[in-house]
Amino acid sequence: MKLIRSTNTKELDKICSRYLLRRKRIEETVRNIIENVRILGDDALVKYTRRFDKVKLLAKNIRVTQAEISGAYQNISPDFVQNLKLVIENVNKFYQKQVKKSWKIKDEDGVVLGEKVTPIESIGVYVPAGTAPLVSSVYMTVLPAKMAGVKRIALASPPDKFGNINPHILVVADLLKVNEIYKVGGAQAIAALSFGTKTILKVDKIVGPGNNYVTEAKRQVFGFVDIDMVAGPTELVIIANHNANIDYVCADLTAQSEHLGGLAILVTPSRQLAREAKDKVSSGYVVLAKNLNEAADIANRIAPEHLQLMIKNPKNLLPKIKNAGAIFLGDFTPTAVGDYVAGPSHVLPTTGTARFFSGLSLTDFLKSSHIISYSRRALEKIKTPLGKLAAIEGLTKHAESVKIRFEEK
């Protein structure tokens, strides 16, 4: 790990500005892929699957069949489903607290105001499987969508060299009653879900993690569809001091290197801990802070996806944390707990976007319509101020649309 001091503003700025990095080559490649899929549909999906996944796939085989799903159960361990039930229970328990309902209020003049909450009709879930099949991404995205009331969920995941989707991904999707599963990955999958093809109907929103090409594709299609967020490689910041167990700290930092491009940062006021971590962990950064308060300030500047507080009383430092996708408290709460079993989705903001983005929530799958109803009496009360505001904006017909309701005939 590279050791830097908190006074080294140049190095810290480099870490904090990681979200500014954009690659023109990727942007252009993705733009071409999206345009080709938009125009050529399934033919483009077949072409790109052959080019990028090295799989010869016919258009009629893009959608996973029920026979393939049934066969997947034969290729998983017998206890997989049982273990999955515990995880599903944890996820559901967490998202039940986020359920949002329609509401309305009425005053004595007959004004009714409210909000009609409606689930998004269709979503696309992208599940990476290039370097490793992210089975957990299935339930971390599908379960909150289901609880929100989304009726149609289409899942896309790249096929392996044999033209199959990982059996664990298929089984989880089947158990969660995802009825549309497609063997397509990369930017071409995002394009298909956004604009539709003969085989894949377009969706209203796309969620789920992915590589640089998937992320760039989501950025480019935003506006044609909604997306959860523009997320980059996984990242972890650990705030720890002399009370921390060095073995736990190093194990958690090292775990980030299992992800391609994963970023691991230790922020500590302990010189001894900094030296030991620097020697034991091969990649990432150690930032030497003056004290825990400064460590919290540095973490807020970095705004990491995952933040672990590995200090004696982590709850005392929690109020100082403003920017983090998920916060893990104490020695026995490694990031891996959040990745797999705790309950909250592991689809979290990265590259500094925790300054303004939140982790995937049930409300991401809901939309609201404002409800407004006025009585004659209520409208008459606001006739004058409305007319003056309309006049200031030069929209006299707006004011007349109110006045006409009170003219004698």
Coordinates of C-alpha atoms in Angstrom, one line a residue:
M1 CA 0.0 0.0 0.0
K2 CA 1.1 3.5 -0.6
L3 CA 1.5 5.6 2.5
I4 CA 0.5 9.3 2.3
R5 CA 0.0 11.9 5.0
S6 CA -3.1 13.9 5.4
T7 CA -1.1 17.1 4.6
N8 CA -0.3 15.7 1.1
T9 CA -3.2 17.4 -0.5
K10 CA -2.1 16.5 -4.0
E11 CA -2.4 12.8 -3.4
L12 CA -5.6 13.1 -1.5
D13 CA -7.1 15.2 -4.3
K14 CA -6.1 12.5 -6.7
I15 CA -8.1 9.9 -4.7
C16 CA -11.1 12.3 -4.2
S17 CA -11.2 13.2 -7.9
R18 CA -11.3 9.6 -9.2
Y19 CA -14.9 10.2 -10.4
L20 CA -13.6 12.7 -13.0
L21 CA -11.9 10.0 -15.0
R22 CA -13.6 9.3 -18.3
R23 CA -12.2 7.3 -21.2
K24 CA -13.1 8.5 -24.7
R25 CA -12.4 5.2 -26.3
I26 CA -14.9 3.5 -24.1
E27 CA -17.5 6.2 -24.7
E28 CA -17.2 5.9 -28.4
T29 CA -17.3 2.1 -28.4
V30 CA -20.4 2.1 -26.3
R31 CA -22.1 4.8 -28.4
N32 CA -21.6 2.6 -31.5
I33 CA -22.9 -0.5 -29.7
I34 CA -26.0 1.2 -28.5
E35 CA -26.7 2.6 -31.9
N36 CA -26.2 -0.7 -33.6
V37 CA -28.5 -2.5 -31.2
R38 CA -31.1 0.2 -31.5
I39 CA -31.2 -0.2 -35.3
L40 CA -30.4 -3.9 -35.8
G41 CA -31.9 -5.4 -32.7
D42 CA -31.3 -9.1 -32.2
D43 CA -28.8 -9.3 -35.1
A44 CA -26.6 -6.9 -33.2
L45 CA -26.9 -8.9 -30.0
V46 CA -25.8 -12.0 -31.8
K47 CA -22.9 -10.2 -33.4
Y48 CA -21.6 -8.7 -30.1
T49 CA -22.1 -12.0 -28.2
R50 CA -19.9 -13.7 -30.7
R51 CA -17.3 -10.9 -30.6
F52 CA -17.1 -10.3 -26.9
D53 CA -18.2 -13.5 -25.3
K54 CA -16.9 -15.9 -28.0
V55 CA -20.2 -17.6 -28.1
K56 CA -22.2 -18.4 -31.3
L57 CA -25.8 -17.7 -30.3
L58 CA -28.9 -17.7 -32.5
A59 CA -31.5 -15.0 -31.9
K60 CA -34.0 -17.7 -30.9
N61 CA -31.7 -18.8 -28.1
I62 CA -31.2 -15.4 -26.5
R63 CA -34.0 -16.0 -24.0
V64 CA -33.4 -18.7 -21.4
T65 CA -35.9 -21.6 -21.6
Q66 CA -37.7 -23.3 -18.8
A67 CA -35.7 -26.5 -19.6
E68 CA -32.4 -24.6 -19.1
I69 CA -33.7 -23.3 -15.7
S70 CA -34.8 -26.8 -14.6
G71 CA -31.4 -28.1 -15.6
A72 CA -29.6 -25.5 -13.5
Y73 CA -31.0 -27.1 -10.3
Q74 CA -29.0 -30.2 -11.2
N75 CA -25.7 -28.2 -11.1
I76 CA -25.9 -26.6 -7.7
S77 CA -25.2 -28.0 -4.2
P78 CA -28.2 -29.3 -2.3
D79 CA -27.9 -26.8 0.5
F80 CA -27.7 -23.7 -1.7
V81 CA -31.5 -23.1 -1.7
Q82 CA -31.7 -23.5 2.1
N83 CA -28.9 -21.0 2.7
L84 CA -30.6 -18.6 0.2
K85 CA -33.8 -18.6 2.2
L86 CA -32.0 -17.1 5.2
V87 CA -30.6 -14.3 3.1
I88 CA -33.9 -13.6 1.4
E89 CA -35.5 -13.2 4.8
N90 CA -32.9 -10.7 5.9
V91 CA -33.3 -8.6 2.7
N92 CA -37.1 -8.6 3.0
K93 CA -36.9 -7.6 6.6
F94 CA -34.8 -4.6 5.8
Y95 CA -36.9 -3.4 2.9
Q96 CA -40.2 -3.7 4.7
K97 CA -39.2 -0.6 6.6
Q98 CA -39.0 1.4 3.4
V99 CA -42.5 0.6 2.1
K100 CA -44.1 3.9 1.0
K101 CA -47.9 4.4 0.6
S102 CA -50.1 6.9 -1.1
W103 CA -51.4 9.7 1.2
K104 CA -53.7 12.8 1.1
I105 CA -54.7 15.7 3.3
K106 CA -57.8 17.9 3.2
D107 CA -58.4 21.3 4.8
E108 CA -61.6 23.1 5.8
D109 CA -61.8 25.0 2.4
G110 CA -62.0 21.8 0.5
V111 CA -58.4 21.6 -0.7
V112 CA -57.2 18.0 -1.2
L113 CA -53.5 17.4 -1.7
G114 CA -51.8 14.1 -1.8
E115 CA -49.3 11.8 -3.4
K116 CA -50.2 8.7 -5.4
V117 CA -47.4 6.1 -5.2
T118 CA -47.1 3.7 -8.0
P119 CA -44.5 1.0 -8.8
I120 CA -42.5 1.3 -11.9
E121 CA -44.1 -1.1 -14.4
S122 CA -40.9 -2.8 -15.7
I123 CA -37.2 -3.0 -14.8
G124 CA -34.1 -4.6 -16.3
V125 CA -31.6 -6.2 -13.9
Y126 CA -28.0 -6.6 -15.1
V127 CA -26.0 -9.3 -13.4
P128 CA -22.3 -9.4 -14.3
A129 CA -20.6 -12.8 -14.9
G130 CA -17.5 -11.9 -16.8
T131 CA -14.7 -12.4 -14.2
A132 CA -17.1 -14.0 -11.7
P133 CA -20.9 -14.6 -11.6
L134 CA -22.3 -12.1 -9.1
V135 CA -25.1 -14.3 -7.8
S136 CA -25.8 -12.0 -4.9
S137 CA -26.7 -9.1 -7.3
V138 CA -29.8 -11.1 -8.3
Y139 CA -31.5 -11.0 -4.9
M140 CA -30.0 -7.6 -4.0
T141 CA -31.9 -6.0 -6.9
V142 CA -34.9 -8.2 -7.5
L143 CA -36.2 -8.4 -3.9
P144 CA -36.7 -4.7 -3.3
A145 CA -38.2 -4.4 -6.8
K146 CA -40.7 -7.2 -6.0
M147 CA -41.6 -5.7 -2.7
A148 CA -42.2 -2.3 -4.4
G149 CA -44.7 -4.0 -6.7
V150 CA -42.8 -4.1 -10.0
K151 CA -44.7 -6.5 -12.2
R152 CA -42.2 -7.2 -15.0
I153 CA -38.6 -7.9 -14.3
A154 CA -36.2 -8.8 -17.1
L155 CA -32.7 -10.1 -16.2
A156 CA -29.7 -10.0 -18.5
S157 CA -26.4 -11.8 -17.9
P158 CA -23.6 -12.7 -20.2
P159 CA -23.2 -16.4 -21.2
D160 CA -20.2 -18.5 -20.4
K161 CA -18.1 -20.1 -23.2
F162 CA -20.6 -22.9 -23.5
G163 CA -23.5 -20.4 -24.1
N164 CA -25.0 -20.9 -20.7
I165 CA -25.8 -18.6 -17.8
N166 CA -24.3 -19.6 -14.4
P167 CA -26.7 -22.1 -12.8
H168 CA -26.7 -20.2 -9.4
I169 CA -27.9 -17.1 -11.2
L170 CA -30.7 -19.0 -12.9
V171 CA -31.8 -20.7 -9.7
V172 CA -32.0 -17.5 -7.7
A173 CA -33.8 -15.7 -10.5
D174 CA -36.3 -18.6 -10.8
L175 CA -36.9 -18.8 -7.0
L176 CA -37.7 -15.1 -7.1
K177 CA -40.1 -15.7 -10.0
V178 CA -38.1 -13.7 -12.6
N179 CA -39.8 -14.9 -15.8
E180 CA -37.5 -13.2 -18.4
I181 CA -33.9 -14.1 -18.4
Y182 CA -31.6 -13.3 -21.4
K183 CA -28.1 -14.5 -22.4
V184 CA -26.7 -11.1 -23.2
G185 CA -24.1 -9.0 -21.5
G186 CA -22.1 -5.8 -21.7
A187 CA -23.2 -2.5 -23.3
Q188 CA -25.3 -4.5 -25.8
A189 CA -27.5 -5.8 -22.9
I190 CA -28.1 -2.3 -21.6
A191 CA -29.0 -1.1 -25.1
A192 CA -31.5 -3.9 -25.6
L193 CA -33.2 -3.3 -22.3
S194 CA -33.4 0.4 -23.1
F195 CA -34.7 0.4 -26.7
G196 CA -36.0 -3.1 -27.1
T197 CA -35.5 -5.8 -29.8
K198 CA -37.7 -8.4 -31.3
T199 CA -36.8 -10.8 -28.4
I200 CA -36.3 -8.3 -25.5
L201 CA -39.0 -5.8 -24.7
K202 CA -37.8 -2.4 -23.5
V203 CA -38.0 -1.6 -19.8
D204 CA -38.5 1.6 -17.8
K205 CA -35.5 1.4 -15.5
I206 CA -32.2 -0.5 -15.4
V207 CA -30.4 -1.5 -12.2
G208 CA -27.4 -3.6 -11.3
P209 CA -23.6 -3.3 -11.3
G210 CA -21.3 -3.9 -14.3
N211 CA -17.9 -3.2 -15.8
N212 CA -16.8 0.1 -17.4
Y213 CA -18.7 -0.6 -20.6
V214 CA -21.9 -1.4 -18.8
T215 CA -21.5 1.6 -16.6
E216 CA -20.9 3.9 -19.6
A217 CA -23.9 2.4 -21.4
K218 CA -26.1 3.1 -18.5
R219 CA -24.9 6.7 -18.5
Q220 CA -25.6 7.1 -22.2
V221 CA -29.1 5.6 -22.1
F222 CA -30.2 7.6 -19.0
G223 CA -33.1 9.7 -20.1
F224 CA -34.5 7.1 -22.5
V225 CA -34.8 4.9 -19.4
D226 CA -34.1 5.5 -15.7
I227 CA -31.0 3.9 -14.1
D228 CA -30.1 3.3 -10.5
M229 CA -26.7 5.1 -10.6
V230 CA -23.5 5.4 -12.5
A231 CA -21.2 3.1 -10.5
G232 CA -17.6 2.2 -10.9
P233 CA -15.3 -0.4 -9.3
T234 CA -15.9 -1.4 -5.7
E235 CA -14.1 0.6 -3.0
L236 CA -13.5 0.4 0.7
V237 CA -12.3 3.0 3.3
I238 CA -11.5 1.7 6.8
I239 CA -11.1 4.1 9.7
A240 CA -9.1 2.4 12.4
N241 CA -6.8 3.3 15.3
H242 CA -4.5 1.5 17.7
N243 CA -7.4 -0.5 19.1
A244 CA -8.0 -2.3 15.8
N245 CA -7.0 -5.9 15.1
I246 CA -4.4 -5.6 12.4
D247 CA -5.3 -9.0 11.0
Y248 CA -9.0 -8.0 10.5
V249 CA -8.0 -4.7 8.9
C250 CA -5.6 -6.3 6.5
A251 CA -8.1 -9.1 5.6
D252 CA -10.8 -6.6 4.8
L253 CA -8.5 -4.4 2.7
T254 CA -7.2 -7.4 0.8
A255 CA -10.7 -8.6 0.1
Q256 CA -11.2 -5.6 -2.2
S257 CA -8.4 -6.8 -4.5
E258 CA -10.6 -9.7 -5.5
H259 CA -12.7 -7.3 -7.5
L260 CA -11.2 -6.0 -10.7
G261 CA -10.1 -2.4 -10.1
G262 CA -11.1 -2.5 -6.4
L263 CA -9.8 0.4 -4.3
A264 CA -8.8 -0.1 -0.6
I265 CA -7.9 2.8 1.7
L266 CA -7.0 2.8 5.4
V267 CA -7.3 6.1 7.2
T268 CA -5.7 6.0 10.6
P269 CA -4.0 8.2 13.2
S270 CA -1.9 5.2 14.4
R271 CA 1.6 5.2 12.9
Q272 CA 2.2 1.6 13.9
L273 CA -1.0 0.4 12.3
A274 CA -0.2 2.4 9.1
R275 CA 3.3 0.8 8.9
E276 CA 2.0 -2.7 9.5
A277 CA -0.8 -2.4 6.9
K278 CA 1.6 -0.8 4.4
D279 CA 3.8 -3.9 4.6
K280 CA 1.1 -6.6 4.7
V281 CA -1.4 -5.3 2.0
S282 CA -0.1 -5.2 -1.5
S283 CA -2.3 -2.5 -3.0
G284 CA -4.3 0.6 -2.1
Y285 CA -3.5 3.5 0.2
V286 CA -2.7 4.2 3.8
V287 CA -3.6 7.8 4.9
L288 CA -2.0 8.9 8.1
A289 CA -4.4 11.3 9.9
K290 CA -3.8 13.5 12.9
N291 CA -6.8 12.1 14.8
L292 CA -10.1 10.3 14.3
N293 CA -12.0 13.6 13.6
E294 CA -9.6 14.3 10.8
A295 CA -10.0 10.7 9.6
A296 CA -13.7 11.2 9.4
D297 CA -13.2 14.4 7.4
I298 CA -11.0 12.6 5.0
A299 CA -13.5 9.8 4.6
N300 CA -16.2 12.3 3.9
R301 CA -14.0 13.8 1.1
I302 CA -13.4 10.4 -0.4
A303 CA -17.2 9.5 -0.1
P304 CA -16.6 5.8 -0.4
E305 CA -18.9 3.0 -1.4
H306 CA -18.1 1.1 1.8
L307 CA -16.9 2.6 5.0
Q308 CA -15.8 0.5 8.0
L309 CA -15.3 2.1 11.4
M310 CA -12.9 -0.3 13.2
I311 CA -12.5 1.7 16.4
K312 CA -13.5 1.0 20.0
N313 CA -16.7 3.0 20.0
P314 CA -17.7 3.4 16.4
K315 CA -21.1 4.8 17.2
N316 CA -19.4 7.9 18.7
L317 CA -17.8 8.7 15.3
L318 CA -20.9 7.9 13.3
P319 CA -22.5 11.4 13.6
K320 CA -19.4 12.8 11.9
I321 CA -19.8 10.6 8.8
K322 CA -21.7 12.4 6.0
N323 CA -20.7 10.7 2.8
A324 CA -20.7 6.9 2.4
G325 CA -22.8 4.3 0.6
A326 CA -22.9 1.9 3.5
I327 CA -21.3 2.2 7.0
F328 CA -20.1 -0.9 8.8
L329 CA -19.6 -0.6 12.6
G330 CA -17.1 -2.6 14.7
D331 CA -14.6 -5.4 14.3
F332 CA -17.2 -8.0 13.5
T333 CA -18.9 -6.3 10.6
P334 CA -16.7 -6.7 7.5
T335 CA -17.9 -5.4 4.2
A336 CA -18.6 -9.0 3.1
V337 CA -21.5 -9.1 5.5
G338 CA -23.2 -6.3 3.5
D339 CA -22.2 -7.9 0.2
Y340 CA -24.1 -11.1 0.9
V341 CA -26.3 -11.5 3.9
A342 CA -27.1 -8.5 6.0
G343 CA -30.1 -7.2 4.1
P344 CA -29.4 -3.8 2.6
S345 CA -28.6 -4.0 -1.2
H346 CA -24.9 -4.0 -2.1
V347 CA -25.7 -1.8 -5.1
L348 CA -24.1 1.3 -3.8
P349 CA -22.7 4.6 -5.0
T350 CA -19.0 4.6 -5.9
T351 CA -16.3 7.0 -7.2
G352 CA -17.3 9.7 -4.8
T353 CA -21.0 9.8 -5.8
A354 CA -22.0 8.9 -2.2
R355 CA -21.9 12.7 -1.8
F356 CA -25.3 12.8 -3.5
F357 CA -26.4 9.2 -4.3
S358 CA -27.8 6.6 -1.9
G359 CA -27.7 2.8 -2.0
L360 CA -30.4 1.0 -4.0
S361 CA -33.7 1.2 -2.1
L362 CA -37.3 0.1 -2.4
T363 CA -38.2 3.7 -3.3
D364 CA -36.0 3.4 -6.4
F365 CA -38.7 1.2 -7.9
L366 CA -41.6 3.6 -7.1
K367 CA -42.8 6.8 -8.7
S368 CA -45.3 9.3 -7.3
S369 CA -47.9 11.5 -8.8
H370 CA -49.1 14.6 -7.0
I371 CA -52.8 14.8 -6.4
I372 CA -54.5 18.3 -6.3
S373 CA -58.2 19.0 -5.8
Y374 CA -59.7 22.5 -5.1
S375 CA -63.3 23.5 -4.2
R376 CA -64.8 26.7 -5.6
R377 CA -64.3 28.3 -2.2
A378 CA -60.6 27.3 -2.1
L379 CA -60.0 28.5 -5.7
E380 CA -61.6 31.9 -4.9
K381 CA -59.2 32.4 -2.0
I382 CA -56.1 32.1 -4.1
K383 CA -57.5 33.8 -7.2
T384 CA -55.7 37.2 -6.4
P385 CA -52.2 35.9 -5.5
L386 CA -52.3 33.5 -8.5
G387 CA -53.2 36.3 -10.8
K388 CA -50.4 38.6 -9.6
L389 CA -47.8 35.8 -10.0
A390 CA -49.1 35.0 -13.5
A391 CA -48.9 38.7 -14.4
I392 CA -45.2 38.9 -13.3
E393 CA -44.4 35.9 -15.5
G394 CA -46.4 37.4 -18.4
L395 CA -48.7 34.4 -18.5
T396 CA -52.0 36.3 -18.5
K397 CA -54.0 33.4 -19.9
H398 CA -53.1 31.4 -16.8
A399 CA -54.8 34.0 -14.6
E400 CA -57.8 34.2 -17.0
S401 CA -58.3 30.4 -16.7
V402 CA -59.1 31.0 -13.0
K403 CA -61.1 34.3 -13.4
I404 CA -63.5 32.8 -15.9
R405 CA -64.8 30.4 -13.2
F406 CA -66.1 33.4 -11.3
E407 CA -67.7 35.4 -14.1
E408 CA -71.4 35.9 -14.1
K409 CA -73.2 34.5 -17.1

